[in-house]
Short mmCIF file of C-alpha atoms and ligand atoms in Angstrom, two decimals:
data_model
loop_
_atom_site.label_atom_id
_atom_site.label_comp_id
_atom_site.label_asym_id
_atom_site.label_seq_id
_atom_site.Cartn_x
_atom_site.Cartn_y
_atom_site.Cartn_z
CA MET V 1 -19.27 77.47 40.13
CA GLY V 2 -18.89 73.87 39.27
CA LYS V 3 -20.58 70.75 38.27
CA ALA V 4 -21.14 67.50 39.66
CA LEU V 5 -21.13 63.76 38.95
CA ILE V 6 -23.67 62.00 41.63
CA ILE V 7 -23.88 58.35 41.39
CA GLY V 8 -27.32 56.19 42.94
CA ALA V 9 -30.94 57.01 42.58
CA GLY V 10 -32.19 56.11 45.86
CA GLY V 11 -32.85 57.72 49.22
CA VAL V 12 -30.24 59.93 50.26
CA ALA V 13 -29.59 60.27 46.65
CA SER V 14 -32.84 62.11 46.22
CA VAL V 15 -32.36 64.47 49.66
CA ALA V 16 -29.00 66.25 47.80
CA ILE V 17 -30.04 65.65 44.14
CA HIS V 18 -33.19 68.66 45.49
CA LYS V 19 -30.78 70.42 47.77
CA CYS V 20 -28.17 70.93 44.94
CA VAL V 21 -30.49 71.60 42.73
CA GLN V 22 -31.27 74.27 45.93
CA ASN V 23 -27.84 75.30 46.19
CA SER V 24 -27.29 75.99 42.13
CA GLU V 25 -24.51 78.56 42.84
CA VAL V 26 -22.34 75.42 43.61
CA PHE V 27 -24.35 72.99 41.53
CA GLU V 28 -24.49 75.32 38.26
CA GLU V 29 -24.81 71.18 36.37
CA ILE V 30 -24.96 67.74 37.81
CA CYS V 31 -26.10 64.35 36.15
CA ILE V 32 -27.70 61.79 37.79
CA ALA V 33 -25.98 58.78 36.82
CA SER V 34 -27.52 54.74 38.30
CA ARG V 35 -28.12 50.95 37.74
CA THR V 36 -32.09 51.90 36.94
CA LYS V 37 -32.75 55.38 34.66
CA SER V 38 -35.76 55.45 34.89
CA LYS V 39 -35.25 56.52 38.35
CA CYS V 40 -32.78 59.29 37.32
CA ASP V 41 -34.82 60.54 34.78
CA ALA V 42 -37.98 61.64 37.75
CA LEU V 43 -35.96 62.84 39.56
CA LYS V 44 -34.86 64.60 36.28
CA ALA V 45 -38.19 65.68 35.71
CA LYS V 46 -39.23 66.79 38.96
CA LEU V 47 -36.65 69.21 39.38
CA ASP V 48 -35.50 70.60 35.78
CA GLY V 49 -36.42 73.91 34.93
CA GLY V 50 -34.46 75.90 38.26
CA LYS V 51 -30.62 77.35 37.76
CA THR V 52 -29.18 74.26 37.84
CA LYS V 53 -28.19 72.14 34.45
CA ILE V 54 -29.69 68.33 35.45
CA THR V 55 -28.78 65.40 32.26
CA THR V 56 -29.06 61.51 33.32
CA ALA V 57 -26.74 58.21 32.36
CA GLN V 58 -27.15 54.23 33.46
CA VAL V 59 -24.18 53.49 35.23
CA ASP V 60 -23.33 50.09 36.77
CA ALA V 61 -20.63 51.62 38.64
CA ASP V 62 -19.70 48.04 39.79
CA ASN V 63 -17.49 48.37 36.40
CA VAL V 64 -15.08 50.26 36.36
CA ASP V 65 -14.42 50.46 32.89
CA GLU V 66 -18.02 52.35 32.77
CA LEU V 67 -17.13 54.41 35.50
CA ILE V 68 -14.95 55.64 33.48
CA ALA V 69 -16.74 57.04 30.66
CA LEU V 70 -18.76 58.70 32.04
CA ILE V 71 -16.60 60.77 34.18
CA ASN V 72 -14.66 61.34 30.79
CA GLU V 73 -17.70 62.44 29.55
CA ILE V 74 -19.58 64.49 31.77
CA LYS V 75 -16.05 66.23 33.37
CA PRO V 76 -17.33 66.56 36.60
CA ASP V 77 -15.58 69.05 39.67
CA ILE V 78 -16.56 66.02 41.93
CA VAL V 79 -18.21 62.81 42.24
CA MET V 80 -20.40 61.83 45.31
CA ASN V 81 -20.30 58.26 45.41
CA LEU V 82 -25.33 58.02 47.09
CA ALA V 83 -24.45 54.37 45.69
CA LEU V 84 -24.59 51.38 47.71
CA PRO V 85 -20.72 51.17 50.55
CA TYR V 86 -19.76 47.66 47.67
CA GLN V 87 -19.09 50.45 45.25
CA ASP V 88 -16.60 52.66 46.69
CA LEU V 89 -13.95 51.01 45.63
CA THR V 90 -14.50 50.75 41.50
CA ILE V 91 -15.68 54.79 42.25
CA MET V 92 -12.66 55.40 43.42
CA ASP V 93 -10.62 53.87 41.16
CA ALA V 94 -11.89 55.24 38.32
CA CYS V 95 -11.93 58.91 40.05
CA LEU V 96 -8.08 57.95 40.10
CA ALA V 97 -7.65 57.03 36.54
CA THR V 98 -10.01 60.59 35.33
CA LYS V 99 -7.14 62.79 38.38
CA THR V 100 -11.34 63.73 39.79
CA ASN V 101 -12.26 64.36 43.47
CA TYR V 102 -14.90 61.77 45.01
CA MET V 103 -17.17 61.96 47.86
CA ASP V 104 -19.38 59.08 50.34
CA THR V 105 -21.24 58.90 52.57
CA ALA V 106 -20.47 55.49 53.74
CA ASN V 107 -17.59 52.96 54.08
CA TYR V 108 -16.36 50.18 51.32
CA GLU V 109 -17.80 46.91 52.56
CA PRO V 110 -17.27 43.79 50.78
CA GLU V 111 -20.60 42.44 49.28
CA ASP V 112 -19.67 38.73 51.61
CA THR V 113 -18.41 39.84 54.58
CA ALA V 114 -19.84 42.94 56.87
CA LYS V 115 -16.70 44.47 58.84
CA PHE V 116 -17.36 47.59 58.53
CA GLU V 117 -13.35 49.32 58.61
CA TYR V 118 -11.91 51.88 56.49
CA LYS V 119 -8.63 49.74 55.53
CA TRP V 120 -9.56 49.40 51.94
CA GLN V 121 -9.99 52.92 51.42
CA TRP V 122 -7.61 54.56 53.44
CA ASP V 123 -4.86 52.23 50.84
CA TYR V 124 -5.98 54.03 48.30
CA ARG V 125 -3.59 57.37 51.08
CA GLU V 126 -0.61 57.43 48.94
CA ARG V 127 -2.40 57.16 45.38
CA PHE V 128 -5.03 60.10 45.70
CA GLU V 129 -2.34 62.49 46.60
CA LYS V 130 0.17 62.08 44.06
CA ALA V 131 -3.04 62.71 42.00
CA GLY V 132 -3.70 65.80 43.64
CA ILE V 133 -7.52 64.55 44.41
CA THR V 134 -9.36 64.31 47.76
CA ALA V 135 -10.76 62.22 48.76
CA LEU V 136 -13.48 63.14 51.32
CA LEU V 137 -15.03 59.96 53.22
CA GLY V 138 -17.97 59.77 55.09
CA SER V 139 -20.34 62.97 54.40
CA GLY V 140 -23.71 61.43 55.89
CA PHE V 141 -25.04 62.75 59.29
CA ASP V 142 -23.55 59.32 61.32
CA PRO V 143 -21.06 58.55 59.31
CA GLY V 144 -20.70 62.67 58.38
CA VAL V 145 -21.67 65.68 61.29
CA THR V 146 -21.03 63.50 64.25
CA GLY V 147 -17.63 63.75 62.96
CA VAL V 148 -17.84 67.69 62.29
CA PHE V 149 -18.80 68.02 65.54
CA SER V 150 -16.84 66.77 66.78
CA ALA V 151 -13.88 68.32 64.61
CA TYR V 152 -15.72 71.15 65.96
CA ALA V 153 -15.51 71.04 69.90
CA LEU V 154 -12.47 69.74 69.32
CA LYS V 155 -11.58 73.13 68.22
CA HIS V 156 -13.95 75.59 70.34
CA TYR V 157 -14.58 74.40 73.40
CA PHE V 158 -11.24 72.04 74.96
CA ASP V 159 -7.50 71.13 75.31
CA GLU V 160 -8.77 67.61 75.35
CA ILE V 161 -11.59 65.39 74.56
CA GLU V 162 -11.10 61.97 76.95
CA TYR V 163 -15.27 61.54 76.08
CA ILE V 164 -17.63 60.78 73.32
CA ASP V 165 -20.79 59.05 73.06
CA ILE V 166 -22.99 58.96 69.80
CA LEU V 167 -26.02 59.67 69.77
CA ASP V 168 -28.90 58.72 67.45
CA CYS V 169 -32.42 59.02 68.00
CA ASN V 170 -35.16 58.03 65.74
CA GLY V 171 -38.41 58.48 67.38
CA GLY V 172 -40.42 58.25 63.67
CA ASP V 173 -43.19 55.40 63.90
CA HIS V 174 -43.94 55.10 59.99
CA GLY V 175 -47.06 52.83 61.33
CA TYR V 176 -45.53 48.93 59.91
CA PRO V 177 -44.56 46.34 62.22
CA PHE V 178 -40.91 46.80 60.38
CA ALA V 179 -39.10 48.86 58.31
CA THR V 180 -35.80 49.56 57.59
CA ASN V 181 -35.56 53.93 56.68
CA PHE V 182 -32.54 52.94 54.75
CA ASN V 183 -30.76 50.06 53.41
CA PRO V 184 -32.68 47.36 54.06
CA GLU V 185 -29.59 45.18 53.77
CA ILE V 186 -26.68 47.97 55.35
CA ASN V 187 -29.29 48.69 57.35
CA ILE V 188 -29.44 45.24 59.83
CA ARG V 189 -25.83 44.01 58.32
CA GLU V 190 -25.18 46.63 60.79
CA VAL V 191 -27.69 45.33 63.55
CA SER V 192 -27.16 42.33 63.60
CA ALA V 193 -23.58 42.67 63.69
CA ASN V 194 -21.21 42.13 67.08
CA GLY V 195 -21.50 46.03 69.16
CA ARG V 196 -17.73 47.43 69.75
CA TYR V 197 -16.85 50.40 72.08
CA TRP V 198 -13.26 52.07 72.10
CA GLU V 199 -11.31 51.76 75.45
CA ASN V 200 -7.40 52.80 76.69
CA GLY V 201 -6.73 51.50 73.58
CA GLU V 202 -8.64 48.15 73.08
CA TRP V 203 -11.87 47.00 70.99
CA ILE V 204 -14.52 45.90 73.57
CA GLU V 205 -16.63 43.86 71.99
CA THR V 206 -20.42 42.86 73.24
CA LYS V 207 -23.37 40.35 72.20
CA PRO V 208 -25.29 42.30 69.57
CA MET V 209 -28.06 44.60 71.25
CA GLU V 210 -26.35 43.47 74.84
CA ILE V 211 -25.79 47.23 75.79
CA LYS V 212 -29.00 49.77 76.57
CA ARG V 213 -29.71 52.45 78.28
CA GLY V 214 -33.15 54.77 78.67
CA TYR V 215 -32.36 58.53 76.96
CA ASN V 216 -34.84 61.68 77.94
CA PHE V 217 -33.96 63.52 73.73
CA SER V 218 -34.92 66.55 73.52
CA GLU V 219 -38.12 66.90 71.24
CA VAL V 220 -38.67 63.35 71.53
CA GLY V 221 -38.94 62.15 74.35
CA GLU V 222 -37.76 59.14 77.04
CA LYS V 223 -36.12 56.39 74.51
CA ASP V 224 -34.55 52.66 74.68
CA MET V 225 -31.17 53.32 72.99
CA TYR V 226 -27.95 50.18 72.46
CA LEU V 227 -25.19 50.04 72.40
CA LEU V 228 -23.42 49.21 68.33
CA TYR V 229 -20.69 49.84 66.57
CA HIS V 230 -20.44 52.66 63.85
CA GLU V 231 -17.76 53.34 61.26
CA GLU V 232 -16.75 57.14 62.50
CA LEU V 233 -15.66 54.92 65.37
CA GLU V 234 -12.30 53.91 63.89
CA SER V 235 -11.49 57.05 62.29
CA LEU V 236 -12.30 59.60 65.16
CA VAL V 237 -10.44 57.71 67.10
CA GLN V 238 -7.38 57.31 65.24
CA ASN V 239 -7.70 61.56 65.06
CA MET V 240 -9.26 62.88 68.34
CA PRO V 241 -5.81 62.92 70.55
CA GLY V 242 -6.24 62.13 74.45
CA LEU V 243 -9.11 60.31 73.97
CA LYS V 244 -10.68 57.92 76.49
CA ARG V 245 -13.34 56.40 75.28
CA ILE V 246 -16.07 56.48 72.73
CA ARG V 247 -19.44 55.13 72.00
CA PHE V 248 -22.20 54.57 69.60
CA PHE V 249 -26.27 54.27 70.70
CA MET V 250 -28.89 53.78 68.44
CA THR V 251 -32.91 53.96 69.01
CA PHE V 252 -34.96 50.70 68.86
CA GLY V 253 -37.58 50.62 69.73
CA PRO V 254 -39.30 46.34 70.65
CA SER V 255 -41.80 46.17 67.53
CA TYR V 256 -38.38 46.04 65.68
CA LEU V 257 -36.52 44.28 67.52
CA MET V 258 -38.74 41.21 68.27
CA HIS V 259 -38.97 41.28 64.05
CA LEU V 260 -35.23 41.11 63.66
CA LYS V 261 -34.92 38.35 65.79
CA ALA V 262 -37.67 36.30 65.17
CA LEU V 263 -35.98 36.88 61.06
CA GLU V 264 -32.75 36.37 62.34
CA ASN V 265 -33.09 32.90 64.22
CA VAL V 266 -34.97 32.22 61.43
CA GLY V 267 -31.76 32.39 59.46
CA MET V 268 -33.30 35.27 57.20
CA THR V 269 -30.96 37.82 58.22
CA SER V 270 -27.84 35.87 56.40
CA ILE V 271 -25.56 36.99 53.68
CA GLU V 272 -23.76 33.90 53.06
CA PRO V 273 -25.80 32.48 49.55
CA ILE V 274 -28.62 29.33 50.04
CA GLU V 275 -29.25 27.23 46.84
CA TYR V 276 -33.54 27.23 46.90
CA GLU V 277 -35.05 25.23 43.26
CA GLY V 278 -31.31 25.56 41.59
CA LYS V 279 -30.91 28.78 42.34
CA GLN V 280 -28.28 31.39 44.57
CA ILE V 281 -29.79 32.96 46.80
CA ILE V 282 -28.75 35.18 49.61
CA PRO V 283 -31.40 35.19 52.40
CA LEU V 284 -30.93 39.14 53.44
CA GLN V 285 -30.49 39.76 49.95
CA PHE V 286 -34.35 38.01 50.07
CA LEU V 287 -35.81 40.30 52.40
CA LYS V 288 -34.37 43.26 51.23
CA ALA V 289 -36.81 42.79 48.28
CA ILE V 290 -40.64 41.68 50.51
CA LEU V 291 -39.57 44.91 52.65
CA PRO V 292 -40.89 47.94 52.27
CA ASP V 293 -38.71 50.32 50.21
CA PRO V 294 -37.18 52.87 52.26
CA ALA V 295 -38.40 55.88 50.14
CA SER V 296 -41.79 54.56 50.85
CA LEU V 297 -42.14 55.29 54.08
CA GLY V 298 -41.84 58.98 53.74
CA PRO V 299 -45.58 60.14 53.25
CA ARG V 300 -46.35 57.71 56.48
CA THR V 301 -43.68 58.22 59.63
CA VAL V 302 -44.26 61.21 61.82
CA GLY V 303 -42.40 62.51 64.41
CA LYS V 304 -37.93 63.21 65.09
CA THR V 305 -34.55 62.44 64.55
CA ASN V 306 -31.81 63.82 66.90
CA ILE V 307 -28.96 62.79 66.87
CA GLY V 308 -25.89 64.33 68.30
CA CYS V 309 -23.09 63.66 70.37
CA ILE V 310 -22.09 64.00 74.28
CA PHE V 311 -18.58 65.08 74.34
CA LYS V 312 -16.73 64.66 78.18
CA GLY V 313 -12.78 66.75 78.75
CA LYS V 314 -10.41 69.33 79.55
CA LYS V 315 -10.97 72.77 79.52
CA ASP V 316 -8.35 74.86 81.07
CA GLY V 317 -7.28 72.11 83.43
CA GLN V 318 -11.19 72.61 84.11
CA ASP V 319 -12.99 69.05 83.22
CA LYS V 320 -15.91 70.40 80.77
CA THR V 321 -19.48 68.35 79.00
CA TYR V 322 -20.36 69.23 76.15
CA TYR V 323 -22.81 67.84 74.14
CA ILE V 324 -24.21 69.16 70.18
CA TYR V 325 -27.61 67.54 67.98
CA ASN V 326 -30.01 68.35 65.71
CA VAL V 327 -33.12 67.84 65.30
CA CYS V 328 -35.01 67.08 62.20
CA ASP V 329 -39.10 66.03 61.65
CA HIS V 330 -39.98 63.82 59.28
CA GLN V 331 -42.79 65.36 57.76
CA GLU V 332 -41.15 68.78 57.67
CA CYS V 333 -38.62 66.51 56.07
CA TYR V 334 -41.27 64.65 54.01
CA LYS V 335 -42.96 68.59 52.56
CA GLU V 336 -39.84 69.96 51.63
CA VAL V 337 -38.26 67.02 49.53
CA GLY V 338 -40.48 64.23 49.64
CA SER V 339 -38.37 62.51 51.58
CA GLN V 340 -37.88 60.91 54.97
CA ALA V 341 -35.46 62.40 58.11
CA VAL V 342 -33.16 58.85 57.68
CA SER V 343 -32.61 60.36 54.25
CA TYR V 344 -32.66 63.57 54.55
CA THR V 345 -30.39 63.76 57.56
CA THR V 346 -27.78 61.72 55.17
CA GLY V 347 -28.29 63.76 52.05
CA VAL V 348 -28.35 67.15 53.12
CA PRO V 349 -24.70 66.76 54.68
CA ALA V 350 -23.61 64.74 51.19
CA MET V 351 -24.27 68.17 49.29
CA ILE V 352 -22.11 70.47 51.54
CA GLY V 353 -19.66 67.63 51.64
CA ALA V 354 -19.12 67.37 48.40
CA ALA V 355 -19.69 72.24 48.03
CA MET V 356 -17.43 72.04 50.88
CA VAL V 357 -14.41 70.30 47.69
CA MET V 358 -16.31 71.90 44.95
CA THR V 359 -15.59 75.94 46.51
CA GLY V 360 -12.45 75.01 47.84
CA LYS V 361 -13.05 75.52 51.05
CA TRP V 362 -11.99 71.62 51.93
CA ASN V 363 -8.56 71.17 49.33
CA LYS V 364 -6.17 69.09 50.14
CA PRO V 365 -5.13 65.94 48.01
CA GLY V 366 -5.47 62.40 49.71
CA VAL V 367 -7.71 60.83 51.61
CA PHE V 368 -9.81 62.56 54.51
CA ASN V 369 -12.69 61.52 56.38
CA ILE V 370 -14.36 64.21 57.62
CA GLU V 371 -13.32 65.74 60.81
CA GLU V 372 -10.30 65.63 58.89
CA PHE V 373 -11.07 68.68 57.63
CA ASP V 374 -11.69 72.22 58.97
CA PRO V 375 -15.15 71.98 61.33
CA ASP V 376 -16.60 75.81 60.46
CA PRO V 377 -17.70 76.88 57.13
CA PHE V 378 -20.18 73.08 57.19
CA MET V 379 -20.91 74.11 60.55
CA GLU V 380 -22.10 76.97 59.20
CA GLU V 381 -24.29 75.95 55.93
CA LEU V 382 -25.64 73.48 58.22
CA ASN V 383 -27.65 75.76 59.99
CA LYS V 384 -28.61 76.70 56.45
CA TRP V 385 -29.37 73.61 54.54
CA GLY V 386 -31.62 72.83 57.25
CA LEU V 387 -29.99 70.92 60.22
CA PRO V 388 -29.32 73.63 62.43
CA TRP V 389 -27.93 72.66 65.47
CA VAL V 390 -28.78 72.86 69.05
CA GLU V 391 -26.00 73.08 72.41
CA ASP V 392 -26.18 72.38 75.21
CA PHE V 393 -23.73 72.66 77.79
CA ASN V 394 -25.13 70.99 80.83
CA PRO V 395 -26.75 67.47 79.33
CA VAL V 396 -26.88 64.18 81.38
CA LEU V 397 -24.54 61.28 80.53
CA VAL V 398 -24.81 58.06 79.41
CA ASP V 399 -22.62 56.72 82.55
CA ALA V 400 -25.61 58.77 84.79
CA LEU V 401 -28.24 56.23 83.69
CA PRO V 402 -28.85 53.19 85.11
CA GLU V 403 -27.82 50.63 83.72
CA GLU V 404 -30.97 48.63 82.80
CA ALA V 405 -31.71 45.24 81.33
CA ASN V 406 -30.49 44.08 78.13
CA GLN V 407 -33.85 43.21 76.50
CA PRO V 408 -36.49 42.83 76.16
CA GLU V 409 -37.69 39.78 77.30
CA LEU V 410 -39.84 38.92 73.78
CA VAL V 411 -36.83 39.32 72.36
CA ARG V 412 -34.72 36.65 73.43
P1 NDP C 501 -30.98 53.47 48.32
O1 NDP C 501 -30.95 51.63 48.23
O2 NDP C 501 -32.20 53.47 48.67
O3 NDP C 501 -30.11 53.72 47.07
C1 NDP C 501 -29.35 52.77 46.66
C2 NDP C 501 -29.30 53.44 44.37
O4 NDP C 501 -27.89 53.06 44.32
C3 NDP C 501 -29.93 53.00 43.87
O5 NDP C 501 -30.30 53.74 42.98
C4 NDP C 501 -29.15 51.30 43.59
O6 NDP C 501 -29.73 51.61 42.12
C5 NDP C 501 -27.95 52.26 43.73
N1 NDP C 501 -26.88 51.70 43.27
C6 NDP C 501 -26.83 50.53 43.96
N2 NDP C 501 -26.24 49.76 42.98
C7 NDP C 501 -25.48 50.03 42.22
C8 NDP C 501 -24.63 49.30 41.58
N3 NDP C 501 -23.80 48.75 40.79
N4 NDP C 501 -23.90 50.94 40.01
C9 NDP C 501 -25.02 51.67 39.93
N5 NDP C 501 -26.36 52.45 40.44
C10 NDP C 501 -26.29 50.99 41.41
O7 NDP C 501 -29.62 53.23 49.66
P2 NDP C 501 -29.80 54.41 50.65
O8 NDP C 501 -29.93 55.40 49.10
O9 NDP C 501 -30.61 54.41 51.82
O10 NDP C 501 -28.47 54.68 50.66
C11 NDP C 501 -27.58 55.61 50.01
C12 NDP C 501 -25.84 55.03 50.92
O11 NDP C 501 -26.20 55.97 51.73
C13 NDP C 501 -25.97 53.53 51.38
O12 NDP C 501 -23.91 53.24 50.60
C14 NDP C 501 -26.00 53.63 52.73
O13 NDP C 501 -24.95 52.68 53.54
C15 NDP C 501 -25.46 55.74 53.21
N6 NDP C 501 -26.10 56.20 53.92
C16 NDP C 501 -25.05 57.05 55.11
C17 NDP C 501 -25.71 57.00 56.01
C18 NDP C 501 -25.36 58.18 56.76
O14 NDP C 501 -25.38 58.66 57.41
N7 NDP C 501 -23.46 58.39 56.79
C19 NDP C 501 -26.99 56.61 57.04
C20 NDP C 501 -27.71 56.19 56.12
C21 NDP C 501 -27.09 55.82 54.76
P3 NDP C 501 -31.00 50.64 42.06
O15 NDP C 501 -32.54 51.97 41.81
O16 NDP C 501 -30.43 50.01 40.77
O17 NDP C 501 -31.42 50.35 43.05
#
């Protein structure tokens, strides 16, 4: 069918690449390109020998000219951006210059501010449309599958969705007192920012981790979850007509929170550069260097993730609720692709999103968030490629839960 250029060779890219190779009918050829070429070569060495032809390259994705030269050499049908959010715009620029389709799993972020805004990427809409190429934004799990679930719920079960709660539960245990399941810098930026949700046309800001609920997750059990801002809220507010409120909750254990608070209190999570022995360093980047590499958590993580969306709205004038979620087992993922479930639940949808564009199932010129496409073919592929979904038409609603004290005493 076609050729993909994959940029990045970290946790998420590794899973996506395993899945591209499994889906060799669509991915006849892939080129893995990243800053550290040895990581690309290691993946090639592991996966070579199947039907997908694999090549590798070194690229600095902060450099548009280097990217353009690589795209012109490879001539891919799509560039899969599985590097970091900082590279989104340079890769989009290179795609525009070469008229190549684009996809990613996280919105652009400037290195010096943590904003989680689509504005910069939405500014490319007209240019992508004119160039006749598609940019698919946010094709991971959240953002990603959560947007597909929302489009699917609206298409099949509701006339109007009024309330959405996205629940992201990681019941995995890696045995370390503190480690992050994906890139530590991005993860810590996300959870140490203020919380925010949208209600009746307004954004309401909370302190970090201010709103807490206990939820009993299927196949995982009771976990504490906290309201966070998450980037898919911004696009879903625009793309779900009639929406009154949308919130995002993520689970954290007490040990994670205690360490995070202590690190924050001593300034280790700051993205403001400081001078150390005559050198400028960013404390959060230094912290990343001393924390366990997320890729190393795979063999030690046990337990499951459960990520999904609870919808409340109207169908034929009647109130209706609907919960759709996926449960993923860390050890099963490790056995299959050598990574834990957090990378797996992101890498699989990245492969599927790229396949949707390459096969022409999702093909419209412009820049689109994932919920703007027909969810049905993507939903089918989720079942096929390892992320089956479960539906519950009578879920426990978050609003039915008692409000809990905000944080463990220790963390305050
Ligand atoms: P990793 O840090 O494991 O991997 C990032 C990769 O990008 C590394 O191979 C790194 O190279 C490469 N890279 C970084 N900068 C450059 C550059 N300038 N040029 C070329 N390559 C570069 O991150 P993850 O795999 O955990 O995360 C990947 C992306 O997925 C992130 O954007 C993250 O936000 C997103 N994500 C999305 C989720 C979702 O559900 N939507 C969930 C989890 C993550 P090197 O090896 O040299 O460092």
